Amino acid sequence: IEIECKIANLNAKWSNIKMLYDNRLRKINDIKSTYYNLESKIAEIRAWLFEVEKELLKPFTFDEPTKKALDKQLSEYEKVQRTVENNSANVGEILNLSEMVLSELRSLDMEMSINNLSLAINNIEYRWKRLCESLVQRKRNLLSLWNNLDEMTKITNENSKWLTDCDNLCDQIEQESSTRLSQEKSANYVKQLNNYVEEIAIQNQTLNIVEKLYNTVL
């Protein structure tokens, strides 16, 4: 009877150990499956982040300084913005799942997997934060660029006739310089040129503004 009791007790302990082993093995297999699935999702997110980051680095291109061209740029920006917004929940889900998997890996002492996953999470979190900041900054840059371009266009249009008239006068004088000009005509040309010289001195500030605006939009 004593031996039978010991055998029964031993069998109970063995069954319990086997159950614990099977549970742990099942847990390890589940976490491995989740881990490999997570690796695949992380790779997809990284590829997506790369494409959006590349898109946000593209220079703005205006075929012409018109509201239509601005609307086109804003439309392209909004497409990227919607893509980021639509993937926000997906990124959050992957980060939350990663934290859960990390916790499970720590409980199983799977050090190598912990380090790899931890680095991947940190990389995604950093890039996601930078992406959101870049998205906001890109719109600011676009509107700032448009304001400068619009201001430069207005100033250029306002002064284009004056510059054309000045060029035409210089060309006319050069063409007639080979012939003998009357004193009256010469005096009239000198007077016009003096007027332009005075206006150029006044317009220097405007030209400096245009030059600064031009440098900002390049």
PDB file of C-alpha atoms in Angstrom:
ATOM      1  CA  ILE A   1       0.000   0.000   0.000  1.00  0.00           C
ATOM      2  CA  GLU A   2       2.820   2.361   0.898  1.00  0.00           C
ATOM      3  CA  ILE A   3       4.545   1.657  -2.430  1.00  0.00           C
ATOM      4  CA  GLU A   4       1.303   2.132  -4.344  1.00  0.00           C
ATOM      5  CA  CYS A   5       0.774   5.489  -2.596  1.00  0.00           C
ATOM      6  CA  LYS A   6       4.282   6.613  -3.493  1.00  0.00           C
ATOM      7  CA  ILE A   7       3.813   5.489  -7.104  1.00  0.00           C
ATOM      8  CA  ALA A   8       0.474   7.326  -7.304  1.00  0.00           C
ATOM      9  CA  ASN A   9       2.056  10.424  -5.813  1.00  0.00           C
ATOM     10  CA  LEU A  10       4.950  10.155  -8.256  1.00  0.00           C
ATOM     11  CA  ASN A  11       2.573   9.732 -11.203  1.00  0.00           C
ATOM     12  CA  ALA A  12       0.608  12.806 -10.085  1.00  0.00           C
ATOM     13  CA  LYS A  13       3.782  14.879  -9.863  1.00  0.00           C
ATOM     14  CA  TRP A  14       4.940  13.559 -13.246  1.00  0.00           C
ATOM     15  CA  SER A  15       1.590  14.396 -14.820  1.00  0.00           C
ATOM     16  CA  ASN A  16       1.812  17.881 -13.362  1.00  0.00           C
ATOM     17  CA  ILE A  17       5.362  18.354 -14.659  1.00  0.00           C
ATOM     18  CA  LYS A  18       4.328  17.058 -18.074  1.00  0.00           C
ATOM     19  CA  MET A  19       1.348  19.436 -18.110  1.00  0.00           C
ATOM     20  CA  LEU A  20       3.628  22.357 -17.172  1.00  0.00           C
ATOM     21  CA  TYR A  21       6.085  21.303 -19.857  1.00  0.00           C
ATOM     22  CA  ASP A  22       3.364  21.010 -22.502  1.00  0.00           C
ATOM     23  CA  ASN A  23       1.946  24.405 -21.510  1.00  0.00           C
ATOM     24  CA  ARG A  24       5.384  26.018 -21.675  1.00  0.00           C
ATOM     25  CA  LEU A  25       6.129  24.356 -25.014  1.00  0.00           C
ATOM     26  CA  ARG A  26       2.767  25.550 -26.366  1.00  0.00           C
ATOM     27  CA  LYS A  27       3.482  29.031 -25.051  1.00  0.00           C
ATOM     28  CA  ILE A  28       6.940  29.050 -26.648  1.00  0.00           C
ATOM     29  CA  ASN A  29       5.513  27.903 -29.983  1.00  0.00           C
ATOM     30  CA  ASP A  30       2.766  30.530 -29.799  1.00  0.00           C
ATOM     31  CA  ILE A  31       5.209  33.311 -28.976  1.00  0.00           C
ATOM     32  CA  LYS A  32       7.571  32.146 -31.742  1.00  0.00           C
ATOM     33  CA  SER A  33       4.707  32.188 -34.227  1.00  0.00           C
ATOM     34  CA  THR A  34       3.675  35.660 -33.057  1.00  0.00           C
ATOM     35  CA  TYR A  35       7.299  36.818 -33.145  1.00  0.00           C
ATOM     36  CA  TYR A  36       7.867  35.676 -36.740  1.00  0.00           C
ATOM     37  CA  ASN A  37       4.543  37.175 -37.791  1.00  0.00           C
ATOM     38  CA  LEU A  38       5.555  40.391 -36.047  1.00  0.00           C
ATOM     39  CA  GLU A  39       8.892  40.418 -37.877  1.00  0.00           C
ATOM     40  CA  SER A  40       7.010  40.324 -41.161  1.00  0.00           C
ATOM     41  CA  LYS A  41       4.749  43.204 -40.112  1.00  0.00           C
ATOM     42  CA  ILE A  42       7.743  45.230 -38.897  1.00  0.00           C
ATOM     43  CA  ALA A  43       9.450  44.724 -42.271  1.00  0.00           C
ATOM     44  CA  GLU A  44       6.291  45.988 -44.035  1.00  0.00           C
ATOM     45  CA  ILE A  45       6.095  49.043 -41.774  1.00  0.00           C
ATOM     46  CA  ARG A  46       9.770  49.813 -42.365  1.00  0.00           C
ATOM     47  CA  ALA A  47       9.283  49.593 -46.135  1.00  0.00           C
ATOM     48  CA  TRP A  48       6.234  51.862 -45.898  1.00  0.00           C
ATOM     49  CA  LEU A  49       8.093  54.353 -43.684  1.00  0.00           C
ATOM     50  CA  PHE A  50      10.928  54.468 -46.217  1.00  0.00           C
ATOM     51  CA  GLU A  51       8.545  55.292 -49.080  1.00  0.00           C
ATOM     52  CA  VAL A  52       6.796  58.065 -47.120  1.00  0.00           C
ATOM     53  CA  GLU A  53      10.097  59.496 -45.878  1.00  0.00           C
ATOM     54  CA  LYS A  54      11.325  59.584 -49.469  1.00  0.00           C
ATOM     55  CA  GLU A  55       8.111  61.313 -50.560  1.00  0.00           C
ATOM     56  CA  LEU A  56       8.496  63.989 -47.878  1.00  0.00           C
ATOM     57  CA  LEU A  57      12.037  64.750 -49.077  1.00  0.00           C
ATOM     58  CA  LYS A  58      10.945  65.520 -52.635  1.00  0.00           C
ATOM     59  CA  PRO A  59      11.373  69.174 -53.626  1.00  0.00           C
ATOM     60  CA  PHE A  60       8.296  71.251 -54.408  1.00  0.00           C
ATOM     61  CA  THR A  61       7.861  71.909 -58.116  1.00  0.00           C
ATOM     62  CA  PHE A  62       5.748  74.757 -59.484  1.00  0.00           C
ATOM     63  CA  ASP A  63       5.244  74.725 -63.252  1.00  0.00           C
ATOM     64  CA  GLU A  64       3.937  78.258 -62.896  1.00  0.00           C
ATOM     65  CA  PRO A  65       3.326  80.616 -59.950  1.00  0.00           C
ATOM     66  CA  THR A  66      -0.467  80.209 -59.890  1.00  0.00           C
ATOM     67  CA  LYS A  67      -3.090  79.156 -57.355  1.00  0.00           C
ATOM     68  CA  LYS A  68      -3.735  76.086 -59.502  1.00  0.00           C
ATOM     69  CA  ALA A  69      -0.105  74.998 -59.087  1.00  0.00           C
ATOM     70  CA  LEU A  70      -0.375  75.514 -55.311  1.00  0.00           C
ATOM     71  CA  ASP A  71      -3.576  73.445 -55.185  1.00  0.00           C
ATOM     72  CA  LYS A  72      -1.778  70.641 -57.022  1.00  0.00           C
ATOM     73  CA  GLN A  73       1.019  70.647 -54.434  1.00  0.00           C
ATOM     74  CA  LEU A  74      -1.499  70.721 -51.582  1.00  0.00           C
ATOM     75  CA  SER A  75      -3.379  67.802 -53.144  1.00  0.00           C
ATOM     76  CA  GLU A  76      -0.170  65.747 -53.294  1.00  0.00           C
ATOM     77  CA  TYR A  77       0.591  66.667 -49.691  1.00  0.00           C
ATOM     78  CA  GLU A  78      -2.892  65.625 -48.550  1.00  0.00           C
ATOM     79  CA  LYS A  79      -2.449  62.217 -50.206  1.00  0.00           C
ATOM     80  CA  VAL A  80       0.652  61.622 -48.093  1.00  0.00           C
ATOM     81  CA  GLN A  81      -1.146  62.960 -45.017  1.00  0.00           C
ATOM     82  CA  ARG A  82      -4.062  60.546 -45.519  1.00  0.00           C
ATOM     83  CA  THR A  83      -1.629  57.650 -45.948  1.00  0.00           C
ATOM     84  CA  VAL A  84       0.019  58.514 -42.634  1.00  0.00           C
ATOM     85  CA  GLU A  85      -3.329  58.918 -40.880  1.00  0.00           C
ATOM     86  CA  ASN A  86      -4.621  55.608 -42.283  1.00  0.00           C
ATOM     87  CA  ASN A  87      -1.527  53.767 -41.073  1.00  0.00           C
ATOM     88  CA  SER A  88      -1.471  55.389 -37.637  1.00  0.00           C
ATOM     89  CA  ALA A  89      -3.633  52.659 -36.058  1.00  0.00           C
ATOM     90  CA  ASN A  90      -1.550  49.960 -37.757  1.00  0.00           C
ATOM     91  CA  VAL A  91       1.703  51.376 -36.375  1.00  0.00           C
ATOM     92  CA  GLY A  92       0.171  51.684 -32.900  1.00  0.00           C
ATOM     93  CA  GLU A  93      -1.093  48.091 -33.053  1.00  0.00           C
ATOM     94  CA  ILE A  94       2.333  46.768 -34.054  1.00  0.00           C
ATOM     95  CA  LEU A  95       4.077  48.723 -31.295  1.00  0.00           C
ATOM     96  CA  ASN A  96       1.603  47.450 -28.685  1.00  0.00           C
ATOM     97  CA  LEU A  97       1.957  43.883 -29.942  1.00  0.00           C
ATOM     98  CA  SER A  98       5.745  44.269 -29.864  1.00  0.00           C
ATOM     99  CA  GLU A  99       5.647  45.333 -26.218  1.00  0.00           C
ATOM    100  CA  MET A 100       3.491  42.323 -25.371  1.00  0.00           C
ATOM    101  CA  VAL A 101       5.843  39.968 -27.212  1.00  0.00           C
ATOM    102  CA  LEU A 102       8.836  41.559 -25.490  1.00  0.00           C
ATOM    103  CA  SER A 103       7.244  40.897 -22.126  1.00  0.00           C
ATOM    104  CA  GLU A 104       6.677  37.255 -23.050  1.00  0.00           C
ATOM    105  CA  LEU A 105      10.230  36.891 -24.374  1.00  0.00           C
ATOM    106  CA  ARG A 106      11.655  38.286 -21.147  1.00  0.00           C
ATOM    107  CA  SER A 107       9.664  35.738 -19.149  1.00  0.00           C
ATOM    108  CA  LEU A 108      11.179  33.008 -21.351  1.00  0.00           C
ATOM    109  CA  ASP A 109      14.723  34.466 -21.162  1.00  0.00           C
ATOM    110  CA  MET A 110      15.052  34.627 -24.964  1.00  0.00           C
ATOM    111  CA  GLU A 111      17.752  37.309 -24.859  1.00  0.00           C
ATOM    112  CA  MET A 112      18.720  37.423 -28.535  1.00  0.00           C
ATOM    113  CA  SER A 113      15.141  37.827 -29.710  1.00  0.00           C
ATOM    114  CA  ILE A 114      14.565  40.504 -27.054  1.00  0.00           C
ATOM    115  CA  ASN A 115      17.498  42.598 -28.289  1.00  0.00           C
ATOM    116  CA  ASN A 116      16.503  42.328 -31.954  1.00  0.00           C
ATOM    117  CA  LEU A 117      12.877  43.211 -31.306  1.00  0.00           C
ATOM    118  CA  SER A 118      13.771  46.025 -28.921  1.00  0.00           C
ATOM    119  CA  LEU A 119      16.011  47.623 -31.560  1.00  0.00           C
ATOM    120  CA  ALA A 120      13.258  47.262 -34.169  1.00  0.00           C
ATOM    121  CA  ILE A 121      10.680  48.917 -31.885  1.00  0.00           C
ATOM    122  CA  ASN A 122      13.001  51.818 -31.047  1.00  0.00           C
ATOM    123  CA  ASN A 123      13.738  52.327 -34.734  1.00  0.00           C
ATOM    124  CA  ILE A 124      10.049  52.405 -35.695  1.00  0.00           C
ATOM    125  CA  GLU A 125       9.095  54.701 -32.794  1.00  0.00           C
ATOM    126  CA  TYR A 126      11.884  57.149 -33.698  1.00  0.00           C
ATOM    127  CA  ARG A 127      11.075  57.156 -37.406  1.00  0.00           C
ATOM    128  CA  TRP A 128       7.338  57.466 -36.776  1.00  0.00           C
ATOM    129  CA  LYS A 129       7.874  60.508 -34.550  1.00  0.00           C
ATOM    130  CA  ARG A 130      10.190  62.091 -37.106  1.00  0.00           C
ATOM    131  CA  LEU A 131       7.699  61.302 -39.874  1.00  0.00           C
ATOM    132  CA  CYS A 132       4.841  63.085 -38.080  1.00  0.00           C
ATOM    133  CA  GLU A 133       7.063  66.105 -37.408  1.00  0.00           C
ATOM    134  CA  SER A 134       8.262  66.165 -41.020  1.00  0.00           C
ATOM    135  CA  LEU A 135       4.676  65.985 -42.271  1.00  0.00           C
ATOM    136  CA  VAL A 136       3.676  69.083 -40.275  1.00  0.00           C
ATOM    137  CA  GLN A 137       6.864  70.915 -41.264  1.00  0.00           C
ATOM    138  CA  ARG A 138       6.397  70.103 -44.958  1.00  0.00           C
ATOM    139  CA  LYS A 139       3.068  71.915 -45.072  1.00  0.00           C
ATOM    140  CA  ARG A 140       4.623  74.910 -43.325  1.00  0.00           C
ATOM    141  CA  ASN A 141       7.447  74.885 -45.867  1.00  0.00           C
ATOM    142  CA  LEU A 142       4.989  74.621 -48.761  1.00  0.00           C
ATOM    143  CA  LEU A 143       2.889  77.586 -47.604  1.00  0.00           C
ATOM    144  CA  SER A 144       6.007  79.635 -46.823  1.00  0.00           C
ATOM    145  CA  LEU A 145       7.416  78.849 -50.267  1.00  0.00           C
ATOM    146  CA  TRP A 146       4.137  79.823 -51.916  1.00  0.00           C
ATOM    147  CA  ASN A 147       3.984  83.135 -50.017  1.00  0.00           C
ATOM    148  CA  ASN A 148       7.537  83.985 -51.120  1.00  0.00           C
ATOM    149  CA  LEU A 149       6.864  82.915 -54.686  1.00  0.00           C
ATOM    150  CA  ASP A 150       3.624  84.888 -54.811  1.00  0.00           C
ATOM    151  CA  GLU A 151       5.297  87.996 -53.366  1.00  0.00           C
ATOM    152  CA  MET A 152       8.188  87.722 -55.815  1.00  0.00           C
ATOM    153  CA  THR A 153       5.767  87.320 -58.731  1.00  0.00           C
ATOM    154  CA  LYS A 154       3.785  90.399 -57.688  1.00  0.00           C
ATOM    155  CA  ILE A 155       6.909  92.543 -57.349  1.00  0.00           C
ATOM    156  CA  THR A 156       8.238  91.264 -60.667  1.00  0.00           C
ATOM    157  CA  ASN A 157       4.975  91.994 -62.469  1.00  0.00           C
ATOM    158  CA  GLU A 158       4.771  95.466 -60.932  1.00  0.00           C
ATOM    159  CA  ASN A 159       8.275  96.331 -62.157  1.00  0.00           C
ATOM    160  CA  SER A 160       8.452  94.434 -65.426  1.00  0.00           C
ATOM    161  CA  LYS A 161       7.115  97.341 -67.560  1.00  0.00           C
ATOM    162  CA  TRP A 162       9.602  99.738 -66.012  1.00  0.00           C
ATOM    163  CA  LEU A 163      12.485  97.346 -66.734  1.00  0.00           C
ATOM    164  CA  THR A 164      11.257  96.738 -70.291  1.00  0.00           C
ATOM    165  CA  ASP A 165      10.993 100.477 -70.972  1.00  0.00           C
ATOM    166  CA  CYS A 166      14.521 100.987 -69.622  1.00  0.00           C
ATOM    167  CA  ASP A 167      15.894  98.175 -71.819  1.00  0.00           C
ATOM    168  CA  ASN A 168      14.093  99.521 -74.867  1.00  0.00           C
ATOM    169  CA  LEU A 169      15.531 103.000 -74.297  1.00  0.00           C
ATOM    170  CA  CYS A 170      19.074 101.598 -73.978  1.00  0.00           C
ATOM    171  CA  ASP A 171      18.627  99.535 -77.156  1.00  0.00           C
ATOM    172  CA  GLN A 172      17.265 102.532 -79.036  1.00  0.00           C
ATOM    173  CA  ILE A 173      20.203 104.704 -77.976  1.00  0.00           C
ATOM    174  CA  GLU A 174      22.706 102.014 -79.002  1.00  0.00           C
ATOM    175  CA  GLN A 175      21.053 101.650 -82.409  1.00  0.00           C
ATOM    176  CA  GLU A 176      21.078 105.398 -83.042  1.00  0.00           C
ATOM    177  CA  SER A 177      24.571 105.969 -81.636  1.00  0.00           C
ATOM    178  CA  SER A 178      26.074 105.226 -85.066  1.00  0.00           C
ATOM    179  CA  THR A 179      24.211 108.218 -86.526  1.00  0.00           C
ATOM    180  CA  ARG A 180      24.535 111.860 -85.614  1.00  0.00           C
ATOM    181  CA  LEU A 181      21.866 112.853 -83.111  1.00  0.00           C
ATOM    182  CA  SER A 182      20.423 116.315 -82.849  1.00  0.00           C
ATOM    183  CA  GLN A 183      21.225 118.325 -79.749  1.00  0.00           C
ATOM    184  CA  GLU A 184      17.576 118.270 -78.736  1.00  0.00           C
ATOM    185  CA  LYS A 185      17.280 114.506 -79.129  1.00  0.00           C
ATOM    186  CA  SER A 186      20.550 113.915 -77.280  1.00  0.00           C
ATOM    187  CA  ALA A 187      19.399 116.132 -74.426  1.00  0.00           C
ATOM    188  CA  ASN A 188      16.102 114.233 -74.270  1.00  0.00           C
ATOM    189  CA  TYR A 189      17.923 110.877 -74.078  1.00  0.00           C
ATOM    190  CA  VAL A 190      20.231 112.174 -71.352  1.00  0.00           C
ATOM    191  CA  LYS A 191      17.244 113.414 -69.383  1.00  0.00           C
ATOM    192  CA  GLN A 192      15.474 110.035 -69.686  1.00  0.00           C
ATOM    193  CA  LEU A 193      18.608 108.154 -68.680  1.00  0.00           C
ATOM    194  CA  ASN A 194      19.116 110.399 -65.655  1.00  0.00           C
ATOM    195  CA  ASN A 195      15.545 109.711 -64.613  1.00  0.00           C
ATOM    196  CA  TYR A 196      16.138 105.958 -64.866  1.00  0.00           C
ATOM    197  CA  VAL A 197      19.397 106.265 -62.895  1.00  0.00           C
ATOM    198  CA  GLU A 198      17.518 108.032 -60.105  1.00  0.00           C
ATOM    199  CA  GLU A 199      14.749 105.429 -60.207  1.00  0.00           C
ATOM    200  CA  ILE A 200      17.304 102.597 -60.096  1.00  0.00           C
ATOM    201  CA  ALA A 201      18.734 104.031 -56.875  1.00  0.00           C
ATOM    202  CA  ILE A 202      15.211 104.111 -55.423  1.00  0.00           C
ATOM    203  CA  GLN A 203      14.426 100.604 -56.678  1.00  0.00           C
ATOM    204  CA  ASN A 204      17.549  99.033 -55.135  1.00  0.00           C
ATOM    205  CA  GLN A 205      15.658  98.062 -51.990  1.00  0.00           C
ATOM    206  CA  THR A 206      12.930  96.397 -54.053  1.00  0.00           C
ATOM    207  CA  LEU A 207      15.519  94.548 -56.124  1.00  0.00           C
ATOM    208  CA  ASN A 208      17.211  93.331 -52.940  1.00  0.00           C
ATOM    209  CA  ILE A 209      13.860  91.996 -51.700  1.00  0.00           C
ATOM    210  CA  VAL A 210      13.313  90.158 -54.988  1.00  0.00           C
ATOM    211  CA  GLU A 211      16.827  88.688 -54.798  1.00  0.00           C
ATOM    212  CA  LYS A 212      16.241  87.401 -51.246  1.00  0.00           C
ATOM    213  CA  LEU A 213      12.874  85.931 -52.215  1.00  0.00           C
ATOM    214  CA  TYR A 214      14.420  84.290 -55.246  1.00  0.00           C
ATOM    215  CA  ASN A 215      17.108  82.642 -53.109  1.00  0.00           C
ATOM    216  CA  THR A 216      14.494  81.257 -50.696  1.00  0.00           C
ATOM    217  CA  VAL A 217      12.441  79.570 -53.441  1.00  0.00           C
ATOM    218  CA  LEU A 218      15.379  77.812 -55.108  1.00  0.00           C
TER     219      LEU A 218
END
